[in-house]
Amino acid sequence: MEQATRERRMPAVKYIQFDGAEQTVDAPVGTSVMQAALTNGVPGILAECGGAASCATCHVYVDEAWVERCGPPGDDENDMLECTASERRPNSRLSCQIELSDELDGLIIRTPETQS
Ligand code: FES
Protein backbone atom coordinates (compact mmCIF):
# COMPACT_ATOMS: atom_id res chain seq x y z
CA MET A 1 0.00 0.00 0.00
CA GLU A 2 2.73 2.41 0.99
CA GLN A 3 4.66 1.42 -2.10
CA ALA A 4 1.63 2.14 -4.29
CA THR A 5 1.26 5.55 -2.67
CA ARG A 6 4.91 6.35 -3.34
CA GLU A 7 4.59 5.37 -6.98
CA ARG A 8 1.75 7.81 -7.50
CA ARG A 9 3.82 10.76 -6.35
CA MET A 10 4.55 12.43 -9.66
CA PRO A 11 4.61 16.20 -9.30
CA ALA A 12 3.83 18.15 -12.46
CA VAL A 13 6.18 20.80 -13.80
CA LYS A 14 5.25 23.30 -16.49
CA TYR A 15 8.15 24.52 -18.60
CA ILE A 16 7.66 27.71 -20.58
CA GLN A 17 10.19 28.37 -23.32
CA PHE A 18 11.58 31.77 -24.23
CA ASP A 19 9.28 31.77 -27.30
CA GLY A 20 6.22 31.03 -25.15
CA ALA A 21 5.87 27.34 -26.00
CA GLU A 22 4.70 25.34 -23.00
CA GLN A 23 5.14 21.72 -21.96
CA THR A 24 3.96 20.07 -18.76
CA VAL A 25 5.56 16.86 -17.56
CA ASP A 26 5.08 14.58 -14.56
CA ALA A 27 8.21 13.28 -12.87
CA PRO A 28 8.85 11.20 -9.75
CA VAL A 29 9.52 12.88 -6.42
CA GLY A 30 13.27 13.27 -6.00
CA THR A 31 13.90 13.96 -9.68
CA SER A 32 15.59 17.27 -10.43
CA VAL A 33 13.83 19.88 -12.55
CA MET A 34 16.74 19.49 -14.99
CA GLN A 35 16.42 15.70 -15.24
CA ALA A 36 12.65 15.88 -15.65
CA ALA A 37 13.15 18.21 -18.61
CA LEU A 38 15.81 16.07 -20.28
CA THR A 39 13.92 12.83 -19.77
CA ASN A 40 10.82 14.31 -21.38
CA GLY A 41 12.49 16.09 -24.28
CA VAL A 42 11.85 19.59 -22.99
CA PRO A 43 14.14 21.98 -24.90
CA GLY A 44 16.03 24.93 -23.47
CA ILE A 45 18.15 23.13 -20.85
CA LEU A 46 21.56 21.75 -21.84
CA ALA A 47 22.91 20.42 -18.50
CA GLU A 48 26.44 19.87 -19.81
CA CYS A 49 27.86 18.80 -16.43
CA GLY A 50 25.08 16.28 -15.82
CA GLY A 51 23.81 17.87 -12.63
CA ALA A 52 26.98 18.65 -10.69
CA ALA A 53 26.24 22.39 -10.35
CA SER A 54 29.38 23.18 -12.32
CA CYS A 55 28.25 24.30 -15.78
CA ALA A 56 25.30 26.73 -15.41
CA THR A 57 23.74 25.46 -18.66
CA CYS A 58 20.65 24.30 -16.79
CA HIS A 59 19.81 27.88 -15.77
CA VAL A 60 16.09 28.58 -15.37
CA TYR A 61 13.80 31.25 -14.00
CA VAL A 62 11.43 30.02 -11.31
CA ASP A 63 7.95 31.53 -11.56
CA GLU A 64 7.57 34.23 -8.90
CA ALA A 65 4.77 32.32 -7.15
CA TRP A 66 7.12 29.37 -6.61
CA VAL A 67 10.37 31.06 -5.62
CA GLU A 68 9.79 30.73 -1.89
CA ARG A 69 8.77 27.07 -2.06
CA CYS A 70 11.88 26.25 -4.12
CA GLY A 71 14.08 27.95 -1.56
CA PRO A 72 17.29 29.90 -2.14
CA PRO A 73 20.27 28.57 -4.10
CA GLY A 74 23.06 26.90 -2.16
CA ASP A 75 26.51 28.50 -1.94
CA ASP A 76 28.03 26.58 -4.87
CA GLU A 77 24.94 27.15 -6.96
CA ASN A 78 24.97 30.82 -6.10
CA ASP A 79 28.56 31.12 -7.34
CA MET A 80 27.75 29.25 -10.54
CA LEU A 81 24.76 31.47 -11.23
CA GLU A 82 27.28 34.25 -11.88
CA CYS A 83 28.28 32.30 -15.01
CA THR A 84 24.92 32.01 -16.77
CA ALA A 85 24.76 32.85 -20.48
CA SER A 86 21.48 34.70 -20.06
CA GLU A 87 20.90 37.46 -17.53
CA ARG A 88 20.81 36.36 -13.91
CA ARG A 89 17.64 37.47 -12.14
CA PRO A 90 16.46 37.23 -8.52
CA ASN A 91 14.46 34.11 -9.46
CA SER A 92 17.37 32.42 -11.27
CA ARG A 93 18.19 28.85 -10.25
CA LEU A 94 20.15 25.92 -11.59
CA SER A 95 17.46 23.40 -12.46
CA CYS A 96 19.71 20.49 -11.48
CA GLN A 97 19.60 21.78 -7.91
CA ILE A 98 15.82 21.86 -7.56
CA GLU A 99 14.50 18.50 -6.42
CA LEU A 100 10.85 17.74 -7.09
CA SER A 101 8.66 17.14 -4.08
CA ASP A 102 4.94 16.99 -3.41
CA GLU A 103 5.13 20.64 -2.36
CA LEU A 104 6.38 21.57 -5.82
CA ASP A 105 3.49 19.92 -7.69
CA GLY A 106 2.42 22.49 -10.29
CA LEU A 107 5.80 24.24 -10.39
CA ILE A 108 6.24 26.70 -13.26
CA ILE A 109 9.70 27.12 -14.80
CA ARG A 110 10.81 29.44 -17.57
CA THR A 111 13.86 28.70 -19.65
CA PRO A 112 16.17 31.56 -20.65
CA GLU A 113 16.86 32.78 -24.17
CA THR A 114 20.16 30.90 -24.34
CA GLN A 115 22.31 28.55 -22.26
CA SER A 116 25.58 29.08 -24.09
S1 FES B 1 23.57 20.60 -15.05
FE1 FES B 1 25.44 21.67 -14.89
S2 FES B 1 24.99 23.15 -13.38
FE2 FES B 1 23.14 22.06 -13.55
mmCIF file with all atom_site columns, N, CA, C and O in Angstrom, residues 37-81:
data_model
loop_
_atom_site.group_PDB
_atom_site.id
_atom_site.type_symbol
_atom_site.label_atom_id
_atom_site.label_alt_id
_atom_site.label_comp_id
_atom_site.label_asym_id
_atom_site.label_entity_id
_atom_site.label_seq_id
_atom_site.pdbx_PDB_ins_code
_atom_site.Cartn_x
_atom_site.Cartn_y
_atom_site.Cartn_z
_atom_site.occupancy
_atom_site.B_iso_or_equiv
_atom_site.pdbx_formal_charge
_atom_site.auth_seq_id
_atom_site.auth_comp_id
_atom_site.auth_asym_id
_atom_site.auth_atom_id
_atom_site.pdbx_PDB_model_num
ATOM 1   N N  . ALA A 1 37 ? 13.195 17.582 -17.287 1.00 0.00 ? 37 ALA A N  1
ATOM 2   C CA . ALA A 1 37 ? 13.154 18.207 -18.613 1.00 0.00 ? 37 ALA A CA 1
ATOM 3   C C  . ALA A 1 37 ? 13.850 17.322 -19.641 1.00 0.00 ? 37 ALA A C  1
ATOM 4   O O  . ALA A 1 37 ? 13.306 17.039 -20.716 1.00 0.00 ? 37 ALA A O  1
ATOM 5   N N  . LEU A 1 38 ? 15.057 16.880 -19.324 1.00 0.00 ? 38 LEU A N  1
ATOM 6   C CA . LEU A 1 38 ? 15.815 16.073 -20.280 1.00 0.00 ? 38 LEU A CA 1
ATOM 7   C C  . LEU A 1 38 ? 15.103 14.762 -20.597 1.00 0.00 ? 38 LEU A C  1
ATOM 8   O O  . LEU A 1 38 ? 15.009 14.350 -21.759 1.00 0.00 ? 38 LEU A O  1
ATOM 9   N N  . THR A 1 39 ? 14.601 14.127 -19.591 1.00 0.00 ? 39 THR A N  1
ATOM 10  C CA . THR A 1 39 ? 13.920 12.832 -19.775 1.00 0.00 ? 39 THR A CA 1
ATOM 11  C C  . THR A 1 39 ? 12.702 12.964 -20.678 1.00 0.00 ? 39 THR A C  1
ATOM 12  O O  . THR A 1 39 ? 12.372 12.044 -21.430 1.00 0.00 ? 39 THR A O  1
ATOM 13  N N  . ASN A 1 40 ? 12.061 14.115 -20.624 1.00 0.00 ? 40 ASN A N  1
ATOM 14  C CA . ASN A 1 40 ? 10.823 14.310 -21.378 1.00 0.00 ? 40 ASN A CA 1
ATOM 15  C C  . ASN A 1 40 ? 11.000 15.149 -22.638 1.00 0.00 ? 40 ASN A C  1
ATOM 16  O O  . ASN A 1 40 ? 10.020 15.581 -23.239 1.00 0.00 ? 40 ASN A O  1
ATOM 17  N N  . GLY A 1 41 ? 12.243 15.386 -23.028 1.00 0.00 ? 41 GLY A N  1
ATOM 18  C CA . GLY A 1 41 ? 12.494 16.094 -24.282 1.00 0.00 ? 41 GLY A CA 1
ATOM 19  C C  . GLY A 1 41 ? 12.133 17.562 -24.251 1.00 0.00 ? 41 GLY A C  1
ATOM 20  O O  . GLY A 1 41 ? 11.846 18.152 -25.298 1.00 0.00 ? 41 GLY A O  1
ATOM 21  N N  . VAL A 1 42 ? 12.132 18.152 -23.078 1.00 0.00 ? 42 VAL A N  1
ATOM 22  C CA . VAL A 1 42 ? 11.850 19.590 -22.987 1.00 0.00 ? 42 VAL A CA 1
ATOM 23  C C  . VAL A 1 42 ? 13.094 20.354 -23.443 1.00 0.00 ? 42 VAL A C  1
ATOM 24  O O  . VAL A 1 42 ? 14.183 20.137 -22.888 1.00 0.00 ? 42 VAL A O  1
ATOM 25  N N  . PRO A 1 43 ? 12.970 21.232 -24.429 1.00 0.00 ? 43 PRO A N  1
ATOM 26  C CA . PRO A 1 43 ? 14.140 21.976 -24.895 1.00 0.00 ? 43 PRO A CA 1
ATOM 27  C C  . PRO A 1 43 ? 14.500 23.132 -23.960 1.00 0.00 ? 43 PRO A C  1
ATOM 28  O O  . PRO A 1 43 ? 13.739 23.478 -23.053 1.00 0.00 ? 43 PRO A O  1
ATOM 29  N N  . GLY A 1 44 ? 15.667 23.708 -24.184 1.00 0.00 ? 44 GLY A N  1
ATOM 30  C CA . GLY A 1 44 ? 16.026 24.931 -23.466 1.00 0.00 ? 44 GLY A CA 1
ATOM 31  C C  . GLY A 1 44 ? 16.932 24.711 -22.273 1.00 0.00 ? 44 GLY A C  1
ATOM 32  O O  . GLY A 1 44 ? 17.331 25.665 -21.611 1.00 0.00 ? 44 GLY A O  1
ATOM 33  N N  . ILE A 1 45 ? 17.247 23.445 -21.960 1.00 0.00 ? 45 ILE A N  1
ATOM 34  C CA . ILE A 1 45 ? 18.153 23.125 -20.853 1.00 0.00 ? 45 ILE A CA 1
ATOM 35  C C  . ILE A 1 45 ? 19.224 22.182 -21.389 1.00 0.00 ? 45 ILE A C  1
ATOM 36  O O  . ILE A 1 45 ? 18.903 21.122 -21.928 1.00 0.00 ? 45 ILE A O  1
ATOM 37  N N  . LEU A 1 46 ? 20.492 22.573 -21.278 1.00 0.00 ? 46 LEU A N  1
ATOM 38  C CA . LEU A 1 46 ? 21.563 21.746 -21.836 1.00 0.00 ? 46 LEU A CA 1
ATOM 39  C C  . LEU A 1 46 ? 22.130 20.781 -20.800 1.00 0.00 ? 46 LEU A C  1
ATOM 40  O O  . LEU A 1 46 ? 22.369 19.628 -21.079 1.00 0.00 ? 46 LEU A O  1
ATOM 41  N N  . ALA A 1 47 ? 22.416 21.267 -19.605 1.00 0.00 ? 47 ALA A N  1
ATOM 42  C CA . ALA A 1 47 ? 22.910 20.423 -18.503 1.00 0.00 ? 47 ALA A CA 1
ATOM 43  C C  . ALA A 1 47 ? 24.208 19.711 -18.871 1.00 0.00 ? 47 ALA A C  1
ATOM 44  O O  . ALA A 1 47 ? 24.326 18.493 -18.734 1.00 0.00 ? 47 ALA A O  1
ATOM 45  N N  . GLU A 1 48 ? 25.178 20.466 -19.323 1.00 0.00 ? 48 GLU A N  1
ATOM 46  C CA . GLU A 1 48 ? 26.436 19.872 -19.811 1.00 0.00 ? 48 GLU A CA 1
ATOM 47  C C  . GLU A 1 48 ? 27.209 19.110 -18.736 1.00 0.00 ? 48 GLU A C  1
ATOM 48  O O  . GLU A 1 48 ? 27.937 18.174 -19.039 1.00 0.00 ? 48 GLU A O  1
ATOM 49  N N  . CYS A 1 49 ? 27.093 19.495 -17.483 1.00 0.00 ? 49 CYS A N  1
ATOM 50  C CA . CYS A 1 49 ? 27.856 18.797 -16.431 1.00 0.00 ? 49 CYS A CA 1
ATOM 51  C C  . CYS A 1 49 ? 27.078 17.637 -15.822 1.00 0.00 ? 49 CYS A C  1
ATOM 52  O O  . CYS A 1 49 ? 27.581 16.954 -14.931 1.00 0.00 ? 49 CYS A O  1
ATOM 53  N N  . GLY A 1 50 ? 25.860 17.423 -16.286 1.00 0.00 ? 50 GLY A N  1
ATOM 54  C CA . GLY A 1 50 ? 25.083 16.279 -15.817 1.00 0.00 ? 50 GLY A CA 1
ATOM 55  C C  . GLY A 1 50 ? 24.491 16.440 -14.428 1.00 0.00 ? 50 GLY A C  1
ATOM 56  O O  . GLY A 1 50 ? 24.085 15.453 -13.825 1.00 0.00 ? 50 GLY A O  1
ATOM 57  N N  . GLY A 1 51 ? 24.480 17.651 -13.919 1.00 0.00 ? 51 GLY A N  1
ATOM 58  C CA . GLY A 1 51 ? 23.812 17.871 -12.635 1.00 0.00 ? 51 GLY A CA 1
ATOM 59  C C  . GLY A 1 51 ? 24.739 18.130 -11.468 1.00 0.00 ? 51 GLY A C  1
ATOM 60  O O  . GLY A 1 51 ? 24.314 18.047 -10.321 1.00 0.00 ? 51 GLY A O  1
ATOM 61  N N  . ALA A 1 52 ? 25.989 18.450 -11.755 1.00 0.00 ? 52 ALA A N  1
ATOM 62  C CA . ALA A 1 52 ? 26.977 18.648 -10.691 1.00 0.00 ? 52 ALA A CA 1
ATOM 63  C C  . ALA A 1 52 ? 27.101 20.105 -10.239 1.00 0.00 ? 52 ALA A C  1
ATOM 64  O O  . ALA A 1 52 ? 28.025 20.447 -9.507  1.00 0.00 ? 52 ALA A O  1
ATOM 65  N N  . ALA A 1 53 ? 26.201 20.959 -10.697 1.00 0.00 ? 53 ALA A N  1
ATOM 66  C CA . ALA A 1 53 ? 26.243 22.389 -10.345 1.00 0.00 ? 53 ALA A CA 1
ATOM 67  C C  . ALA A 1 53 ? 27.556 23.038 -10.757 1.00 0.00 ? 53 ALA A C  1
ATOM 68  O O  . ALA A 1 53 ? 28.084 23.894 -10.052 1.00 0.00 ? 53 ALA A O  1
ATOM 69  N N  . SER A 1 54 ? 28.096 22.611 -11.898 1.00 0.00 ? 54 SER A N  1
ATOM 70  C CA . SER A 1 54 ? 29.381 23.181 -12.315 1.00 0.00 ? 54 SER A CA 1
ATOM 71  C C  . SER A 1 54 ? 29.403 23.630 -13.783 1.00 0.00 ? 54 SER A C  1
ATOM 72  O O  . SER A 1 54 ? 30.465 23.781 -14.347 1.00 0.00 ? 54 SER A O  1
ATOM 73  N N  . CYS A 1 55 ? 28.224 23.838 -14.378 1.00 0.00 ? 55 CYS A N  1
ATOM 74  C CA . CYS A 1 55 ? 28.245 24.303 -15.776 1.00 0.00 ? 55 CYS A CA 1
ATOM 75  C C  . CYS A 1 55 ? 27.324 25.498 -16.027 1.00 0.00 ? 55 CYS A C  1
ATOM 76  O O  . CYS A 1 55 ? 27.554 26.259 -16.948 1.00 0.00 ? 55 CYS A O  1
ATOM 77  N N  . ALA A 1 56 ? 26.261 25.622 -15.277 1.00 0.00 ? 56 ALA A N  1
ATOM 78  C CA . ALA A 1 56 ? 25.297 26.727 -15.411 1.00 0.00 ? 56 ALA A CA 1
ATOM 79  C C  . ALA A 1 56 ? 24.519 26.690 -16.724 1.00 0.00 ? 56 ALA A C  1
ATOM 80  O O  . ALA A 1 56 ? 23.889 27.672 -17.089 1.00 0.00 ? 56 ALA A O  1
ATOM 81  N N  . THR A 1 57 ? 24.543 25.543 -17.436 1.00 0.00 ? 57 THR A N  1
ATOM 82  C CA . THR A 1 57 ? 23.743 25.458 -18.665 1.00 0.00 ? 57 THR A CA 1
ATOM 83  C C  . THR A 1 57 ? 22.378 24.803 -18.411 1.00 0.00 ? 57 THR A C  1
ATOM 84  O O  . THR A 1 57 ? 21.710 24.366 -19.345 1.00 0.00 ? 57 THR A O  1
ATOM 85  N N  . CYS A 1 58 ? 22.005 24.756 -17.141 1.00 0.00 ? 58 CYS A N  1
ATOM 86  C CA . CYS A 1 58 ? 20.652 24.305 -16.790 1.00 0.00 ? 58 CYS A CA 1
ATOM 87  C C  . CYS A 1 58 ? 19.912 25.449 -16.099 1.00 0.00 ? 58 CYS A C  1
ATOM 88  O O  . CYS A 1 58 ? 18.951 25.229 -15.380 1.00 0.00 ? 58 CYS A O  1
ATOM 89  N N  . HIS A 1 59 ? 20.382 26.673 -16.386 1.00 0.00 ? 59 HIS A N  1
ATOM 90  C CA . HIS A 1 59 ? 19.813 27.875 -15.774 1.00 0.00 ? 59 HIS A CA 1
ATOM 91  C C  . HIS A 1 59 ? 18.331 28.027 -16.133 1.00 0.00 ? 59 HIS A C  1
ATOM 92  O O  . HIS A 1 59 ? 17.957 27.870 -17.296 1.00 0.00 ? 59 HIS A O  1
ATOM 93  N N  . VAL A 1 60 ? 17.518 28.321 -15.131 1.00 0.00 ? 60 VAL A N  1
ATOM 94  C CA . VAL A 1 60 ? 16.093 28.582 -15.369 1.00 0.00 ? 60 VAL A CA 1
ATOM 95  C C  . VAL A 1 60 ? 15.635 29.737 -14.479 1.00 0.00 ? 60 VAL A C  1
ATOM 96  O O  . VAL A 1 60 ? 16.306 30.118 -13.527 1.00 0.00 ? 60 VAL A O  1
ATOM 97  N N  . TYR A 1 61 ? 14.467 30.254 -14.841 1.00 0.00 ? 61 TYR A N  1
ATOM 98  C CA . TYR A 1 61 ? 13.803 31.245 -14.002 1.00 0.00 ? 61 TYR A CA 1
ATOM 99  C C  . TYR A 1 61 ? 12.586 30.582 -13.354 1.00 0.00 ? 61 TYR A C  1
ATOM 100 O O  . TYR A 1 61 ? 11.710 30.068 -14.053 1.00 0.00 ? 61 TYR A O  1
ATOM 101 N N  . VAL A 1 62 ? 12.563 30.586 -12.041 1.00 0.00 ? 62 VAL A N  1
ATOM 102 C CA . VAL A 1 62 ? 11.427 30.019 -11.306 1.00 0.00 ? 62 VAL A CA 1
ATOM 103 C C  . VAL A 1 62 ? 10.307 31.048 -11.277 1.00 0.00 ? 62 VAL A C  1
ATOM 104 O O  . VAL A 1 62 ? 10.544 32.223 -10.972 1.00 0.00 ? 62 VAL A O  1
ATOM 105 N N  . ASP A 1 63 ? 9.089  30.622 -11.613 1.00 0.00 ? 63 ASP A N  1
ATOM 106 C CA . ASP A 1 63 ? 7.946  31.530 -11.557 1.00 0.00 ? 63 ASP A CA 1
ATOM 107 C C  . ASP A 1 63 ? 7.866  32.173 -10.174 1.00 0.00 ? 63 ASP A C  1
ATOM 108 O O  . ASP A 1 63 ? 8.070  31.498 -9.166  1.00 0.00 ? 63 ASP A O  1
ATOM 109 N N  . GLU A 1 64 ? 7.555  33.461 -10.164 1.00 0.00 ? 64 GLU A N  1
ATOM 110 C CA . GLU A 1 64 ? 7.569  34.227 -8.902  1.00 0.00 ? 64 GLU A CA 1
ATOM 111 C C  . GLU A 1 64 ? 6.758  33.558 -7.794  1.00 0.00 ? 64 GLU A C  1
ATOM 112 O O  . GLU A 1 64 ? 7.145  33.576 -6.625  1.00 0.00 ? 64 GLU A O  1
ATOM 113 N N  . ALA A 1 65 ? 5.648  32.937 -8.159  1.00 0.00 ? 65 ALA A N  1
ATOM 114 C CA . ALA A 1 65 ? 4.773  32.323 -7.153  1.00 0.00 ? 65 ALA A CA 1
ATOM 115 C C  . ALA A 1 65 ? 5.411  31.101 -6.498  1.00 0.00 ? 65 ALA A C  1
ATOM 116 O O  . ALA A 1 65 ? 4.946  30.641 -5.458  1.00 0.00 ? 65 ALA A O  1
ATOM 117 N N  . TRP A 1 66 ? 6.510  30.602 -7.098  1.00 0.00 ? 66 TRP A N  1
ATOM 118 C CA . TRP A 1 66 ? 7.116  29.366 -6.606  1.00 0.00 ? 66 TRP A CA 1
ATOM 119 C C  . TRP A 1 66 ? 8.504  29.583 -6.004  1.00 0.00 ? 66 TRP A C  1
ATOM 120 O O  . TRP A 1 66 ? 9.112  28.642 -5.489  1.00 0.00 ? 66 TRP A O  1
ATOM 121 N N  . VAL A 1 67 ? 8.999  30.784 -6.075  1.00 0.00 ? 67 VAL A N  1
ATOM 122 C CA . VAL A 1 67 ? 10.369 31.058 -5.623  1.00 0.00 ? 67 VAL A CA 1
ATOM 123 C C  . VAL A 1 67 ? 10.580 30.642 -4.172  1.00 0.00 ? 67 VAL A C  1
ATOM 124 O O  . VAL A 1 67 ? 11.554 29.972 -3.829  1.00 0.00 ? 67 VAL A O  1
ATOM 125 N N  . GLU A 1 68 ? 9.631  31.022 -3.318  1.00 0.00 ? 68 GLU A N  1
ATOM 126 C CA . GLU A 1 68 ? 9.790  30.735 -1.891  1.00 0.00 ? 68 GLU A CA 1
ATOM 127 C C  . GLU A 1 68 ? 9.779  29.235 -1.622  1.00 0.00 ? 68 GLU A C  1
ATOM 128 O O  . GLU A 1 68 ? 10.580 28.715 -0.839  1.00 0.00 ? 68 GLU A O  1
ATOM 129 N N  . ARG A 1 69 ? 8.871  28.520 -2.294  1.00 0.00 ? 69 ARG A N  1
ATOM 130 C CA . ARG A 1 69 ? 8.771  27.075 -2.064  1.00 0.00 ? 69 ARG A CA 1
ATOM 131 C C  . ARG A 1 69 ? 10.015 26.340 -2.571  1.00 0.00 ? 69 ARG A C  1
ATOM 132 O O  . ARG A 1 69 ? 10.396 25.304 -2.046  1.00 0.00 ? 69 ARG A O  1
ATOM 133 N N  . CYS A 1 70 ? 10.658 26.893 -3.612  1.00 0.00 ? 70 CYS A N  1
ATOM 134 C CA . CYS A 1 70 ? 11.875 26.251 -4.118  1.00 0.00 ? 70 CYS A CA 1
ATOM 135 C C  . CYS A 1 70 ? 13.058 26.524 -3.201  1.00 0.00 ? 70 CYS A C  1
ATOM 136 O O  . CYS A 1 70 ? 14.023 25.763 -3.189  1.00 0.00 ? 70 CYS A O  1
ATOM 137 N N  . GLY A 1 71 ? 12.999 27.613 -2.470  1.00 0.00 ? 71 GLY A N  1
ATOM 138 C CA . GLY A 1 71 ? 14.083 27.955 -1.564  1.00 0.00 ? 71 GLY A CA 1
ATOM 139 C C  . GLY A 1 71 ? 15.215 28.674 -2.305  1.00 0.00 ? 71 GLY A C  1
ATOM 140 O O  . GLY A 1 71 ? 15.232 28.753 -3.530  1.00 0.00 ? 71 GLY A O  1
ATOM 141 N N  . PRO A 1 72 ? 16.175 29.165 -1.539  1.00 0.00 ? 72 PRO A N  1
ATOM 142 C CA . PRO A 1 72 ? 17.293 29.903 -2.143  1.00 0.00 ? 72 PRO A CA 1
ATOM 143 C C  . PRO A 1 72 ? 18.343 28.945 -2.691  1.00 0.00 ? 72 PRO A C  1
ATOM 144 O O  . PRO A 1 72 ? 18.414 27.785 -2.279  1.00 0.00 ? 72 PRO A O  1
ATOM 145 N N  . PRO A 1 73 ? 19.175 29.414 -3.618  1.00 0.00 ? 73 PRO A N  1
ATOM 146 C CA . PRO A 1 73 ? 20.272 28.568 -4.105  1.00 0.00 ? 73 PRO A CA 1
ATOM 147 C C  . PRO A 1 73 ? 21.306 28.323 -3.011  1.00 0.00 ? 73 PRO A C  1
ATOM 148 O O  . PRO A 1 73 ? 21.490 29.147 -2.120  1.00 0.00 ? 73 PRO A O  1
ATOM 149 N N  . GLY A 1 74 ? 21.958 27.177 -3.076  1.00 0.00 ? 74 GLY A N  1
ATOM 150 C CA . GLY A 1 74 ? 23.060 26.895 -2.156  1.00 0.00 ? 74 GLY A CA 1
ATOM 151 C C  . GLY A 1 74 ? 24.279 27.730 -2.535  1.00 0.00 ? 74 GLY A C  1
ATOM 152 O O  . GLY A 1 74 ? 24.277 28.416 -3.552  1.00 0.00 ? 74 GLY A O  1
ATOM 153 N N  . ASP A 1 75 ? 25.326 27.660 -1.711  1.00 0.00 ? 75 ASP A N  1
ATOM 154 C CA . ASP A 1 75 ? 26.511 28.496 -1.941  1.00 0.00 ? 75 ASP A CA 1
ATOM 155 C C  . ASP A 1 75 ? 27.165 28.208 -3.287  1.00 0.00 ? 75 ASP A C  1
ATOM 156 O O  . ASP A 1 75 ? 27.490 29.130 -4.037  1.00 0.00 ? 75 ASP A O  1
ATOM 157 N N  . ASP A 1 76 ? 27.395 26.935 -3.597  1.00 0.00 ? 76 ASP A N  1
ATOM 158 C CA . ASP A 1 76 ? 28.027 26.581 -4.874  1.00 0.00 ? 76 ASP A CA 1
ATOM 159 C C  . ASP A 1 76 ? 27.145 27.009 -6.039  1.00 0.00 ? 76 ASP A C  1
ATOM 160 O O  . ASP A 1 76 ? 27.624 27.534 -7.047  1.00 0.00 ? 76 ASP A O  1
ATOM 161 N N  . GLU A 1 77 ? 25.872 26.763 -5.895  1.00 0.00 ? 77 GLU A N  1
ATOM 162 C CA . GLU A 1 77 ? 24.941 27.148 -6.963  1.00 0.00 ? 77 GLU A CA 1
ATOM 163 C C  . GLU A 1 77 ? 24.949 28.662 -7.144  1.00 0.00 ? 77 GLU A C  1
ATOM 164 O O  . GLU A 1 77 ? 24.954 29.166 -8.263  1.00 0.00 ? 77 GLU A O  1
ATOM 165 N N  . ASN A 1 78 ? 24.965 29.360 -6.042  1.00 0.00 ? 78 ASN A N  1
ATOM 166 C CA . ASN A 1 78 ? 24.973 30.823 -6.097  1.00 0.00 ? 78 ASN A CA 1
ATOM 167 C C  . ASN A 1 78 ? 26.198 31.337 -6.868  1.00 0.00 ? 78 ASN A C  1
ATOM 168 O O  . ASN A 1 78 ? 26.088 32.248 -7.703  1.00 0.00 ? 78 ASN A O  1
ATOM 169 N N  . ASP A 1 79 ? 27.339 30.731 -6.610  1.00 0.00 ? 79 ASP A N  1
ATOM 170 C CA . ASP A 1 79 ? 28.563 31.117 -7.343  1.00 0.00 ? 79 ASP A CA 1
ATOM 171 C C  . ASP A 1 79 ? 28.403 30.831 -8.831  1.00 0.00 ? 79 ASP A C  1
ATOM 172 O O  . ASP A 1 79 ? 28.753 31.648 -9.682  1.00 0.00 ? 79 ASP A O  1
ATOM 173 N N  . MET A 1 80 ? 27.873 29.652 -9.139  1.00 0.00 ? 80 MET A N  1
ATOM 174 C CA . MET A 1 80 ? 27.750 29.248 -10.539 1.00 0.00 ? 80 MET A CA 1
ATOM 175 C C  . MET A 1 80 ? 26.735 30.106 -11.289 1.00 0.00 ? 80 MET A C  1
ATOM 176 O O  . MET A 1 80 ? 26.844 30.315 -12.496 1.00 0.00 ? 80 MET A O  1
ATOM 177 N N  . LEU A 1 81 ? 25.756 30.622 -10.583 1.00 0.00 ? 81 LEU A N  1
ATOM 178 C CA . LEU A 1 81 ? 24.756 31.473 -11.226 1.00 0.00 ? 81 LEU A CA 1
ATOM 179 C C  . LEU A 1 81 ? 25.357 32.778 -11.743 1.00 0.00 ? 81 LEU A C  1
ATOM 180 O O  . LEU A 1 81 ? 24.732 33.483 -12.526 1.00 0.00 ? 81 LEU A O  1
#
